[in-house]
Coordinates of C-alpha atoms in Angstrom, one line a residue:
M25 CA 0.0 0.0 -0.2
D26 CA 1.4 3.3 -1.0
R27 CA 2.0 6.1 1.7
R28 CA -1.0 8.3 0.8
Q29 CA -3.3 5.1 0.7
A30 CA -2.0 4.1 4.2
E31 CA -2.4 7.6 5.4
A32 CA -6.0 7.7 4.4
E33 CA -6.7 4.2 5.8
I34 CA -5.0 5.2 9.1
L35 CA -7.1 8.4 9.4
K36 CA -10.4 6.2 8.9
V37 CA -9.5 3.8 11.6
W38 CA -8.3 6.5 13.8
N39 CA -11.7 8.3 13.6
H40 CA -13.8 5.2 14.1
Q41 CA -11.8 2.9 16.6
L42 CA -10.2 5.5 19.0
D43 CA -11.8 7.0 22.0
P44 CA -13.7 10.3 20.7
N45 CA -11.8 12.3 23.2
I46 CA -8.6 11.3 21.7
V47 CA -9.9 12.1 18.1
A48 CA -11.1 15.4 19.2
H49 CA -7.5 16.6 20.3
A50 CA -5.1 14.5 18.2
Q51 CA -4.8 13.5 14.6
P52 CA -2.4 11.4 12.5
A53 CA -0.1 13.8 10.6
G54 CA 1.6 11.0 8.4
I55 CA 3.8 7.9 8.4
R56 CA 7.4 7.5 7.5
K57 CA 9.5 4.2 7.9
G58 CA 6.9 2.6 10.3
T59 CA 6.6 5.8 12.7
L60 CA 3.1 7.3 12.8
F61 CA 3.5 11.0 13.5
V62 CA 0.5 12.5 15.6
N63 CA -0.3 16.0 16.4
V64 CA -2.1 17.1 19.3
D65 CA -3.6 20.4 20.1
S66 CA -2.4 21.0 23.7
S67 CA 0.4 20.1 26.0
V68 CA -2.2 18.4 28.2
W69 CA -3.2 16.0 25.4
L70 CA 0.6 15.5 24.6
D71 CA 1.3 14.4 28.1
E72 CA -1.9 12.1 28.2
I73 CA -1.1 10.2 25.2
V74 CA 2.7 10.0 25.7
R75 CA 2.2 8.8 29.3
Y76 CA -1.0 6.8 29.2
R77 CA -2.4 6.2 25.8
R78 CA 0.3 5.6 23.3
R79 CA 0.3 1.8 23.8
E80 CA -3.5 1.6 23.6
I81 CA -3.4 3.5 20.4
L82 CA -0.6 1.5 18.8
E83 CA -2.1 -1.8 19.7
R84 CA -5.4 -0.8 18.1
L85 CA -3.7 0.4 14.9
Q86 CA -1.7 -2.6 14.7
N87 CA -4.7 -4.8 15.2
S88 CA -6.1 -3.2 12.1
F89 CA -2.9 -3.0 10.0
G90 CA -0.6 -5.5 11.4
G91 CA 2.8 -4.7 13.1
E92 CA 4.8 -3.8 10.1
L93 CA 3.0 -0.5 8.9
I94 CA 2.9 1.1 12.3
R95 CA 5.7 0.0 14.6
R96 CA 5.9 3.3 16.8
I97 CA 4.1 6.5 17.3
F98 CA 5.7 10.0 17.8
V99 CA 3.4 12.7 19.3
S100 CA 4.0 16.3 19.0
G101 CA 1.9 19.7 19.6
G102 CA 0.4 21.7 16.8
I103 CA -2.0 20.5 14.2
G104 CA -1.1 20.2 10.7
R105 CA 0.4 17.7 8.1
L106 CA 4.0 16.8 7.7
P107 CA 5.7 18.1 4.6

């Protein structure tokens, strides 16, 4: 699956299988070499996801796509797409 198609599929799964509170404050920005980049809208949600929810998110996405497409998640502040 090419990168754009993978990103579209990830967004669809993200919006339908994750907690609505996460979806409201965090969105996938892109994927590169097995790392899913996620942008959050505040430092509170950055902390929440990094400390408590990253493993849950990774497991849900890996259940949908397998372990090879997404091997890790990098979370940062600010909403926007990667170049």
